[in-house]
């Protein structure tokens, strides 16, 4: 760990407190000049650090830049690696690369301020501009077959639900299979991808990609997303106050717990607004009406076709819309 990284870790841990250069130098076993150099470099990166000749250094309480140092502070299990990037094409792509090439352990994550080619389900793109949302991908190494991965996907939705409720005090709704909604708009999408052993079908690793919108700028939102996509907050300022590093850390903590339990959580059933409704199913480019009955214990959605026939739908097979009442 570099001096700069260790100083950032201490500043984040003691945010708002005055830390003397001398004490920092002593704690890190370096010179005061090295501390000053590191602080200067952090300020150049945009960290609001106040410094006075005799007053020491203070990271302003409002500082909210993403960093691996700050995220790690909030992680319960710190054995994974954390990568924070200014911009990547897709955090899922980066996480898959890290899992394959660096054998990154479970709980490792890639976070980005923005994505140039964010990916959604069914080959769609995911709008991921800067200062709007959290874009993160977590590596998991679950035991089991690809056929069990639907539960993993539902775990991710529950993890986001729990973290947002705890940190932001907002109670989201879940749309089968793993979109999260607030006030009728989609605020979070999840893309779970897995790499399997071709012969055994066992999962080698999975990457859970989460895109959570804190605030959506209507003026710049692509037209096709207007009225469909929203944010947790309607004001930019309010959204800017959410401690992003804390929220990311909490999502990862909840995800690790939910994935460990490996079963459909009651929250997933309770917060899901699809069962009990007429829905439109889009399958192989054809749209049909059906009735959504319930979520099965393996995460599939039990539906009744207009013919009366019942079927359990799996993730990836279909896209689904609520029917206008
Ligand atoms: C969907 O709603 O279709 C799923 C969207 C998933 C978006 C997230 S953002 C972080 C991660 N990286 C990606 O490229 N996609 C996921």
mmCIF file of C-alpha atoms and ligand atoms in Angstrom:
data_model
loop_
_atom_site.group_PDB
_atom_site.id
_atom_site.type_symbol
_atom_site.label_atom_id
_atom_site.label_comp_id
_atom_site.label_asym_id
_atom_site.label_seq_id
_atom_site.Cartn_x
_atom_site.Cartn_y
_atom_site.Cartn_z
ATOM 1 C CA UNK A 1 0.000 0.000 0.000
ATOM 2 C CA UNK A 2 1.417 3.425 -0.911
ATOM 3 C CA UNK A 3 1.679 6.360 1.552
ATOM 4 C CA UNK A 4 -1.033 8.142 -0.448
ATOM 5 C CA UNK A 5 -3.395 5.210 -0.220
ATOM 6 C CA UNK A 6 -2.797 4.812 3.525
ATOM 7 C CA UNK A 7 -3.363 8.521 4.115
ATOM 8 C CA UNK A 8 -6.596 8.418 2.157
ATOM 9 C CA UNK A 9 -7.708 5.428 4.202
ATOM 10 C CA UNK A 10 -7.038 7.301 7.473
ATOM 11 C CA UNK A 11 -8.659 10.519 6.214
ATOM 12 C CA UNK A 12 -11.773 8.596 5.113
ATOM 13 C CA UNK A 13 -11.914 6.735 8.438
ATOM 14 C CA UNK A 14 -11.625 9.994 10.353
ATOM 15 C CA UNK A 15 -13.598 12.196 7.962
ATOM 16 C CA UNK A 16 -14.220 15.670 9.389
ATOM 17 C CA UNK A 17 -11.520 15.312 12.054
ATOM 18 C CA UNK A 18 -8.288 17.303 12.148
ATOM 19 C CA UNK A 19 -5.235 15.052 11.794
ATOM 20 C CA UNK A 20 -1.799 16.426 12.465
ATOM 21 C CA UNK A 21 0.861 15.931 9.793
ATOM 22 C CA UNK A 22 3.276 14.871 12.456
ATOM 23 C CA UNK A 23 0.982 12.178 13.843
ATOM 24 C CA UNK A 24 0.241 10.905 10.331
ATOM 25 C CA UNK A 25 3.955 10.753 9.504
ATOM 26 C CA UNK A 26 4.637 8.862 12.716
ATOM 27 C CA UNK A 27 1.780 6.405 12.163
ATOM 28 C CA UNK A 28 2.932 5.682 8.624
ATOM 29 C CA UNK A 29 6.657 5.705 9.360
ATOM 30 C CA UNK A 30 7.368 8.381 6.752
ATOM 31 C CA UNK A 31 8.442 12.048 6.706
ATOM 32 C CA UNK A 32 6.054 15.018 7.048
ATOM 33 C CA UNK A 33 7.141 16.042 3.555
ATOM 34 C CA UNK A 34 5.933 12.674 2.227
ATOM 35 C CA UNK A 35 2.576 13.262 3.965
ATOM 36 C CA UNK A 36 2.311 16.731 2.422
ATOM 37 C CA UNK A 37 3.138 15.355 -1.043
ATOM 38 C CA UNK A 38 0.478 12.674 -0.737
ATOM 39 C CA UNK A 39 -2.126 15.194 0.467
ATOM 40 C CA UNK A 40 -1.249 17.516 -2.429
ATOM 41 C CA UNK A 41 -1.742 14.706 -4.901
ATOM 42 C CA UNK A 42 -5.106 13.747 -3.332
ATOM 43 C CA UNK A 43 -6.256 17.361 -3.580
ATOM 44 C CA UNK A 44 -5.292 17.409 -7.245
ATOM 45 C CA UNK A 45 -7.545 14.376 -7.689
ATOM 46 C CA UNK A 46 -10.409 16.427 -6.255
ATOM 47 C CA UNK A 47 -10.421 15.480 -2.564
ATOM 48 C CA UNK A 48 -11.517 18.465 -0.476
ATOM 49 C CA UNK A 49 -8.766 18.358 2.153
ATOM 50 C CA UNK A 50 -8.322 21.416 4.324
ATOM 51 C CA UNK A 51 -4.804 22.075 5.486
ATOM 52 C CA UNK A 52 -3.302 24.763 7.702
ATOM 53 C CA UNK A 53 0.274 25.136 8.878
ATOM 54 C CA UNK A 54 -0.565 24.341 12.489
ATOM 55 C CA UNK A 55 -4.030 22.893 12.072
ATOM 56 C CA UNK A 56 -3.243 19.614 10.317
ATOM 57 C CA UNK A 57 -5.373 17.986 7.633
ATOM 58 C CA UNK A 58 -9.138 17.455 7.433
ATOM 59 C CA UNK A 59 -11.116 15.611 4.807
ATOM 60 C CA UNK A 60 -14.312 17.663 4.513
ATOM 61 C CA UNK A 61 -17.402 15.752 5.698
ATOM 62 C CA UNK A 62 -19.122 16.353 2.338
ATOM 63 C CA UNK A 63 -16.342 14.574 0.393
ATOM 64 C CA UNK A 64 -17.951 11.821 -1.664
ATOM 65 C CA UNK A 65 -15.434 10.553 -4.216
ATOM 66 C CA UNK A 66 -15.408 6.855 -4.925
ATOM 67 C CA UNK A 67 -12.251 5.091 -3.797
ATOM 68 C CA UNK A 68 -11.214 1.581 -3.000
ATOM 69 C CA UNK A 69 -9.891 2.816 0.373
ATOM 70 C CA UNK A 70 -13.285 4.204 1.412
ATOM 71 C CA UNK A 71 -15.255 1.237 0.066
ATOM 72 C CA UNK A 72 -12.998 -1.236 1.904
ATOM 73 C CA UNK A 73 -13.677 0.566 5.184
ATOM 74 C CA UNK A 74 -17.301 -0.552 4.908
ATOM 75 C CA UNK A 75 -16.750 -4.128 3.753
ATOM 76 C CA UNK A 76 -17.321 -6.866 6.334
ATOM 77 C CA UNK A 77 -15.150 -9.294 4.414
ATOM 78 C CA UNK A 78 -12.011 -7.535 3.197
ATOM 79 C CA UNK A 79 -10.344 -10.480 1.465
ATOM 80 C CA UNK A 80 -11.464 -9.499 -2.042
ATOM 81 C CA UNK A 81 -9.863 -6.904 -4.293
ATOM 82 C CA UNK A 82 -11.551 -3.580 -5.029
ATOM 83 C CA UNK A 83 -10.972 -1.697 -8.267
ATOM 84 C CA UNK A 84 -12.358 1.807 -8.749
ATOM 85 C CA UNK A 85 -12.170 3.262 -12.257
ATOM 86 C CA UNK A 86 -13.047 6.656 -13.614
ATOM 87 C CA UNK A 87 -14.615 5.181 -16.738
ATOM 88 C CA UNK A 88 -14.737 1.666 -18.168
ATOM 89 C CA UNK A 89 -16.686 0.181 -21.028
ATOM 90 C CA UNK A 90 -18.490 -2.178 -18.633
ATOM 91 C CA UNK A 91 -17.709 -3.119 -15.031
ATOM 92 C CA UNK A 92 -19.053 -6.628 -15.747
ATOM 93 C CA UNK A 93 -16.481 -7.036 -18.491
ATOM 94 C CA UNK A 94 -13.678 -5.818 -16.182
ATOM 95 C CA UNK A 95 -14.829 -8.092 -13.365
ATOM 96 C CA UNK A 96 -14.914 -11.119 -15.681
ATOM 97 C CA UNK A 97 -11.383 -10.296 -16.797
ATOM 98 C CA UNK A 98 -10.219 -10.005 -13.170
ATOM 99 C CA UNK A 99 -11.890 -13.297 -12.239
ATOM 100 C CA UNK A 100 -10.310 -15.102 -15.199
ATOM 101 C CA UNK A 101 -6.884 -13.513 -15.463
ATOM 102 C CA UNK A 102 -6.187 -12.592 -11.836
ATOM 103 C CA UNK A 103 -8.211 -15.312 -10.177
ATOM 104 C CA UNK A 104 -9.853 -12.575 -8.056
ATOM 105 C CA UNK A 105 -11.577 -14.141 -5.031
ATOM 106 C CA UNK A 106 -15.273 -13.989 -4.173
ATOM 107 C CA UNK A 107 -16.298 -10.582 -2.905
ATOM 108 C CA UNK A 108 -13.927 -8.729 -5.255
ATOM 109 C CA UNK A 109 -15.539 -5.843 -7.056
ATOM 110 C CA UNK A 110 -15.121 -3.359 -9.860
ATOM 111 C CA UNK A 111 -16.746 0.061 -9.542
ATOM 112 C CA UNK A 112 -16.824 2.868 -12.101
ATOM 113 C CA UNK A 113 -17.928 6.487 -12.142
ATOM 114 C CA UNK A 114 -19.318 5.950 -15.620
ATOM 115 C CA UNK A 115 -19.505 3.276 -18.319
ATOM 116 C CA UNK A 116 -19.093 3.904 -22.021
ATOM 117 C CA UNK A 117 -20.763 0.622 -23.002
ATOM 118 C CA UNK A 118 -22.790 -0.456 -19.956
ATOM 119 C CA UNK A 119 -24.583 -3.705 -20.688
ATOM 120 C CA UNK A 120 -28.128 -4.669 -19.829
ATOM 121 C CA UNK A 121 -29.973 -7.950 -20.110
ATOM 122 C CA UNK A 122 -30.957 -9.431 -23.451
ATOM 123 C CA UNK A 123 -28.183 -7.567 -25.244
ATOM 124 C CA UNK A 124 -29.503 -4.119 -24.378
ATOM 125 C CA UNK A 125 -27.284 -1.254 -23.332
ATOM 126 C CA UNK A 126 -27.409 0.330 -19.891
ATOM 127 C CA UNK A 127 -27.284 4.111 -19.755
ATOM 128 C CA UNK A 128 -24.455 4.884 -17.298
ATOM 129 C CA UNK A 129 -23.478 8.573 -17.243
ATOM 130 C CA UNK A 130 -21.189 10.161 -14.656
ATOM 131 C CA UNK A 131 -22.683 11.613 -11.450
ATOM 132 C CA UNK A 132 -25.929 9.767 -11.939
ATOM 133 C CA UNK A 133 -25.632 6.288 -10.534
ATOM 134 C CA UNK A 134 -23.548 3.537 -9.018
ATOM 135 C CA UNK A 135 -22.112 1.038 -11.485
ATOM 136 C CA UNK A 136 -20.567 -1.990 -9.860
ATOM 137 C CA UNK A 137 -19.838 -5.666 -10.485
ATOM 138 C CA UNK A 138 -19.174 -8.219 -7.766
ATOM 139 C CA UNK A 139 -17.396 -11.530 -8.318
ATOM 140 C CA UNK A 140 -18.960 -14.554 -6.644
ATOM 141 C CA UNK A 141 -17.730 -18.133 -6.649
ATOM 142 C CA UNK A 142 -20.807 -20.148 -5.709
ATOM 143 C CA UNK A 143 -20.945 -23.920 -5.696
ATOM 144 C CA UNK A 144 -23.546 -25.406 -7.973
ATOM 145 C CA UNK A 145 -24.792 -25.650 -11.507
ATOM 146 C CA UNK A 146 -25.804 -22.911 -13.873
ATOM 147 C CA UNK A 147 -29.401 -24.091 -13.419
ATOM 148 C CA UNK A 148 -29.187 -22.906 -9.771
ATOM 149 C CA UNK A 149 -28.145 -19.398 -10.743
ATOM 150 C CA UNK A 150 -31.654 -17.940 -10.726
ATOM 151 C CA UNK A 151 -31.523 -17.819 -6.912
ATOM 152 C CA UNK A 152 -28.261 -15.888 -7.155
ATOM 153 C CA UNK A 153 -29.955 -13.339 -9.336
ATOM 154 C CA UNK A 154 -32.801 -12.890 -6.866
ATOM 155 C CA UNK A 155 -30.197 -12.536 -4.064
ATOM 156 C CA UNK A 156 -28.772 -9.513 -5.844
ATOM 157 C CA UNK A 157 -32.170 -7.792 -5.989
ATOM 158 C CA UNK A 158 -32.691 -8.438 -2.272
ATOM 159 C CA UNK A 159 -29.190 -7.156 -1.471
ATOM 160 C CA UNK A 160 -29.899 -3.849 -3.231
ATOM 161 C CA UNK A 161 -33.296 -3.629 -1.535
ATOM 162 C CA UNK A 162 -31.772 -4.134 1.924
ATOM 163 C CA UNK A 163 -28.835 -1.765 1.404
ATOM 164 C CA UNK A 164 -30.978 1.046 -0.032
ATOM 165 C CA UNK A 165 -33.459 0.698 2.808
ATOM 166 C CA UNK A 166 -30.693 0.809 5.426
ATOM 167 C CA UNK A 167 -28.570 3.622 3.975
ATOM 168 C CA UNK A 168 -31.144 5.769 2.180
ATOM 169 C CA UNK A 169 -34.307 4.896 4.121
ATOM 170 C CA UNK A 170 -36.076 4.148 0.823
ATOM 171 C CA UNK A 171 -38.161 1.012 0.361
ATOM 172 C CA UNK A 172 -37.927 -0.260 -3.216
ATOM 173 C CA UNK A 173 -40.168 -2.672 -5.087
ATOM 174 C CA UNK A 174 -38.878 -5.650 -7.050
ATOM 175 C CA UNK A 175 -40.002 -6.637 -10.513
ATOM 176 C CA UNK A 176 -39.348 -10.273 -11.341
ATOM 177 C CA UNK A 177 -36.683 -11.178 -12.033
ATOM 178 C CA UNK A 178 -34.318 -8.513 -10.752
ATOM 179 C CA UNK A 179 -35.264 -4.942 -11.583
ATOM 180 C CA UNK A 180 -35.889 -2.545 -8.720
ATOM 181 C CA UNK A 181 -38.482 0.184 -8.889
ATOM 182 C CA UNK A 182 -39.240 3.354 -6.977
ATOM 183 C CA UNK A 183 -42.378 5.407 -7.485
ATOM 184 C CA UNK A 184 -43.241 3.483 -10.636
ATOM 185 C CA UNK A 185 -39.865 3.923 -12.353
ATOM 186 C CA UNK A 186 -36.974 1.517 -12.769
ATOM 187 C CA UNK A 187 -34.079 2.706 -10.617
ATOM 188 C CA UNK A 188 -31.866 -0.371 -10.667
ATOM 189 C CA UNK A 189 -30.996 -3.087 -13.163
ATOM 190 C CA UNK A 190 -28.976 -6.205 -12.467
ATOM 191 C CA UNK A 191 -27.067 -8.334 -14.955
ATOM 192 C CA UNK A 192 -25.772 -11.660 -13.641
ATOM 193 C CA UNK A 193 -23.308 -13.495 -15.846
ATOM 194 C CA UNK A 194 -21.656 -16.821 -15.114
ATOM 195 C CA UNK A 195 -18.743 -18.775 -16.519
ATOM 196 C CA UNK A 196 -19.240 -22.518 -16.268
ATOM 197 C CA UNK A 197 -17.221 -25.669 -16.702
ATOM 198 C CA UNK A 198 -18.458 -26.906 -20.063
ATOM 199 C CA UNK A 199 -18.416 -30.600 -19.126
ATOM 200 C CA UNK A 200 -19.811 -30.582 -15.587
ATOM 201 C CA UNK A 201 -22.034 -27.516 -15.885
ATOM 202 C CA UNK A 202 -20.584 -26.297 -12.553
ATOM 203 C CA UNK A 203 -20.309 -22.531 -12.103
ATOM 204 C CA UNK A 204 -16.654 -21.418 -12.066
ATOM 205 C CA UNK A 205 -17.570 -17.893 -11.119
ATOM 206 C CA UNK A 206 -20.408 -15.434 -11.477
ATOM 207 C CA UNK A 207 -20.364 -11.684 -11.922
ATOM 208 C CA UNK A 208 -23.283 -9.721 -10.521
ATOM 209 C CA UNK A 209 -23.476 -6.322 -12.217
ATOM 210 C CA UNK A 210 -25.586 -3.667 -10.541
ATOM 211 C CA UNK A 211 -26.550 -0.284 -11.962
ATOM 212 C CA UNK A 212 -28.366 1.881 -9.417
ATOM 213 C CA UNK A 213 -29.543 5.371 -10.379
ATOM 214 C CA UNK A 214 -29.334 7.933 -7.605
ATOM 215 C CA UNK A 215 -30.464 10.809 -9.769
ATOM 216 C CA UNK A 216 -31.543 11.009 -13.381
ATOM 217 C CA UNK A 217 -31.144 14.186 -15.407
ATOM 218 C CA UNK A 218 -34.316 14.281 -17.514
ATOM 219 C CA UNK A 219 -32.796 16.719 -20.035
ATOM 220 C CA UNK A 220 -30.024 14.322 -21.009
ATOM 221 C CA UNK A 221 -31.864 11.026 -20.570
ATOM 222 C CA UNK A 222 -32.246 9.166 -23.883
ATOM 223 C CA UNK A 223 -35.790 9.665 -25.180
ATOM 224 C CA UNK A 224 -36.651 5.966 -25.096
ATOM 225 C CA UNK A 225 -35.982 5.872 -21.330
ATOM 226 C CA UNK A 226 -38.142 8.886 -20.447
ATOM 227 C CA UNK A 227 -40.962 7.922 -18.101
ATOM 228 C CA UNK A 228 -39.473 4.451 -17.622
ATOM 229 C CA UNK A 229 -36.216 5.091 -15.794
ATOM 230 C CA UNK A 230 -35.890 7.128 -12.608
ATOM 231 C CA UNK A 231 -33.595 7.744 -9.669
ATOM 232 C CA UNK A 232 -33.789 7.295 -5.902
ATOM 233 C CA UNK A 233 -33.847 11.092 -5.553
ATOM 234 C CA UNK A 234 -35.570 13.768 -7.579
ATOM 235 C CA UNK A 235 -32.970 16.415 -6.630
ATOM 236 C CA UNK A 236 -29.332 16.357 -7.677
ATOM 237 C CA UNK A 237 -28.180 17.928 -4.425
ATOM 238 C CA UNK A 238 -30.002 15.408 -2.274
ATOM 239 C CA UNK A 239 -28.598 12.530 -4.356
ATOM 240 C CA UNK A 240 -25.102 13.993 -4.010
ATOM 241 C CA UNK A 241 -25.325 13.671 -0.225
ATOM 242 C CA UNK A 242 -25.637 9.879 -0.236
ATOM 243 C CA UNK A 243 -22.366 8.339 0.919
ATOM 244 C CA UNK A 244 -21.673 6.312 -2.233
ATOM 245 C CA UNK A 245 -18.774 4.345 -0.775
ATOM 246 C CA UNK A 246 -20.946 3.318 2.182
ATOM 247 C CA UNK A 247 -23.858 2.326 -0.057
ATOM 248 C CA UNK A 248 -21.588 0.222 -2.285
ATOM 249 C CA UNK A 249 -20.020 -1.452 0.759
ATOM 250 C CA UNK A 250 -23.449 -2.252 2.181
ATOM 251 C CA UNK A 251 -24.700 -3.685 -1.131
ATOM 252 C CA UNK A 252 -21.670 -6.003 -1.234
ATOM 253 C CA UNK A 253 -22.136 -7.043 2.422
ATOM 254 C CA UNK A 254 -25.813 -7.839 1.834
ATOM 255 C CA UNK A 255 -25.046 -9.645 -1.428
ATOM 256 C CA UNK A 256 -22.459 -11.885 0.232
ATOM 257 C CA UNK A 257 -24.972 -12.758 2.972
ATOM 258 C CA UNK A 258 -27.836 -13.406 0.572
ATOM 259 C CA UNK A 259 -25.660 -15.480 -1.771
ATOM 260 C CA UNK A 260 -24.461 -17.561 1.176
ATOM 261 C CA UNK A 261 -28.074 -18.350 2.179
ATOM 262 C CA UNK A 262 -28.728 -19.604 -1.339
ATOM 263 C CA UNK A 263 -32.524 -19.511 -1.103
ATOM 264 C CA UNK A 264 -35.285 -17.171 -2.187
ATOM 265 C CA UNK A 265 -35.681 -14.629 0.583
ATOM 266 C CA UNK A 266 -39.070 -13.629 1.977
ATOM 267 C CA UNK A 267 -38.214 -10.037 1.042
ATOM 268 C CA UNK A 268 -38.020 -11.108 -2.596
ATOM 269 C CA UNK A 269 -41.559 -12.525 -2.465
ATOM 270 C CA UNK A 270 -43.034 -9.719 -0.343
ATOM 271 C CA UNK A 271 -41.592 -6.834 -2.372
ATOM 272 C CA UNK A 272 -42.305 -8.332 -5.794
ATOM 273 C CA UNK A 273 -45.113 -6.519 -7.571
ATOM 274 C CA UNK A 274 -45.567 -8.954 -10.457
ATOM 275 C CA UNK A 275 -47.538 -11.849 -8.872
ATOM 276 C CA UNK A 276 -51.295 -11.308 -8.828
ATOM 277 C CA UNK A 277 -51.241 -9.195 -11.994
ATOM 278 C CA UNK A 278 -52.032 -9.522 -15.655
ATOM 279 C CA UNK A 279 -48.792 -9.286 -17.601
ATOM 280 C CA UNK A 280 -47.545 -9.059 -21.151
ATOM 281 C CA UNK A 281 -44.868 -11.582 -22.048
ATOM 282 C CA UNK A 282 -42.475 -10.937 -24.889
ATOM 283 C CA UNK A 283 -40.937 -14.177 -26.061
ATOM 284 C CA UNK A 284 -39.185 -14.724 -29.374
ATOM 285 C CA UNK A 285 -40.469 -11.333 -30.537
ATOM 286 C CA UNK A 286 -44.095 -12.249 -29.926
ATOM 287 C CA UNK A 287 -46.201 -10.568 -27.249
ATOM 288 C CA UNK A 288 -48.973 -12.379 -25.397
ATOM 289 C CA UNK A 289 -51.094 -11.835 -22.312
ATOM 290 C CA UNK A 290 -50.914 -14.023 -19.224
ATOM 291 C CA UNK A 291 -51.610 -13.956 -15.505
ATOM 292 C CA UNK A 292 -48.686 -14.003 -13.045
ATOM 293 C CA UNK A 293 -49.552 -16.358 -10.183
ATOM 294 C CA UNK A 294 -46.569 -16.613 -7.885
ATOM 295 C CA UNK A 295 -42.838 -16.907 -7.494
ATOM 296 C CA UNK A 296 -41.743 -20.537 -7.160
ATOM 297 C CA UNK A 297 -39.219 -21.679 -4.554
ATOM 298 C CA UNK A 298 -36.508 -21.842 -7.237
ATOM 299 C CA UNK A 299 -37.179 -18.254 -8.343
ATOM 300 C CA UNK A 300 -39.139 -19.078 -11.485
ATOM 301 C CA UNK A 301 -42.380 -17.206 -12.127
ATOM 302 C CA UNK A 302 -45.513 -19.330 -12.320
ATOM 303 C CA UNK A 303 -47.887 -17.964 -14.936
ATOM 304 C CA UNK A 304 -51.216 -18.984 -16.330
ATOM 305 C CA UNK A 305 -51.590 -18.664 -20.092
ATOM 306 C CA UNK A 306 -54.909 -17.501 -21.565
ATOM 307 C CA UNK A 307 -55.527 -21.126 -22.535
ATOM 308 C CA UNK A 308 -55.455 -22.000 -18.829
ATOM 309 C CA UNK A 309 -52.133 -23.823 -19.139
ATOM 310 C CA UNK A 310 -49.650 -23.123 -16.343
ATOM 311 C CA UNK A 311 -45.921 -22.619 -16.938
ATOM 312 C CA UNK A 312 -42.916 -21.622 -14.846
ATOM 313 C CA UNK A 313 -40.796 -18.984 -16.575
ATOM 314 C CA UNK A 314 -37.034 -18.771 -16.143
ATOM 315 C CA UNK A 315 -34.740 -15.811 -16.207
ATOM 316 C CA UNK A 316 -33.542 -14.822 -19.634
ATOM 317 C CA UNK A 317 -36.409 -16.500 -21.473
ATOM 318 C CA UNK A 318 -38.729 -13.569 -21.593
ATOM 319 C CA UNK A 319 -39.139 -9.893 -20.999
ATOM 320 C CA UNK A 320 -42.186 -8.883 -19.127
ATOM 321 C CA UNK A 321 -44.439 -5.848 -18.788
ATOM 322 C CA UNK A 322 -47.284 -5.058 -16.445
ATOM 323 C CA UNK A 323 -50.519 -4.803 -18.376
ATOM 324 C CA UNK A 324 -52.351 -1.465 -18.200
ATOM 325 C CA UNK A 325 -55.287 -1.832 -15.793
HETATM 326 C C1 LIG B 1 -30.732 -4.482 -17.053
HETATM 327 O O1 LIG B 1 -31.505 -3.725 -16.477
HETATM 328 O O2 LIG B 1 -30.976 -4.929 -18.181
HETATM 329 C C2 LIG B 1 -29.444 -4.854 -16.375
HETATM 330 C C3 LIG B 1 -28.536 -3.668 -16.236
HETATM 331 C C4 LIG B 1 -27.248 -3.961 -15.506
HETATM 332 C C5 LIG B 1 -26.336 -2.753 -15.483
HETATM 333 C C6 LIG B 1 -25.119 -2.939 -14.664
HETATM 334 S S1 LIG B 1 -24.229 -1.459 -14.450
HETATM 335 C C7 LIG B 1 -22.869 -2.306 -13.810
HETATM 336 C C8 LIG B 1 -22.730 -3.580 -14.595
HETATM 337 N N1 LIG B 1 -21.920 -3.386 -15.773
HETATM 338 C C9 LIG B 1 -22.617 -3.523 -16.897
HETATM 339 O O3 LIG B 1 -22.158 -3.386 -18.036
HETATM 340 N N2 LIG B 1 -23.885 -3.824 -16.611
HETATM 341 C C10 LIG B 1 -24.105 -3.930 -15.195
#
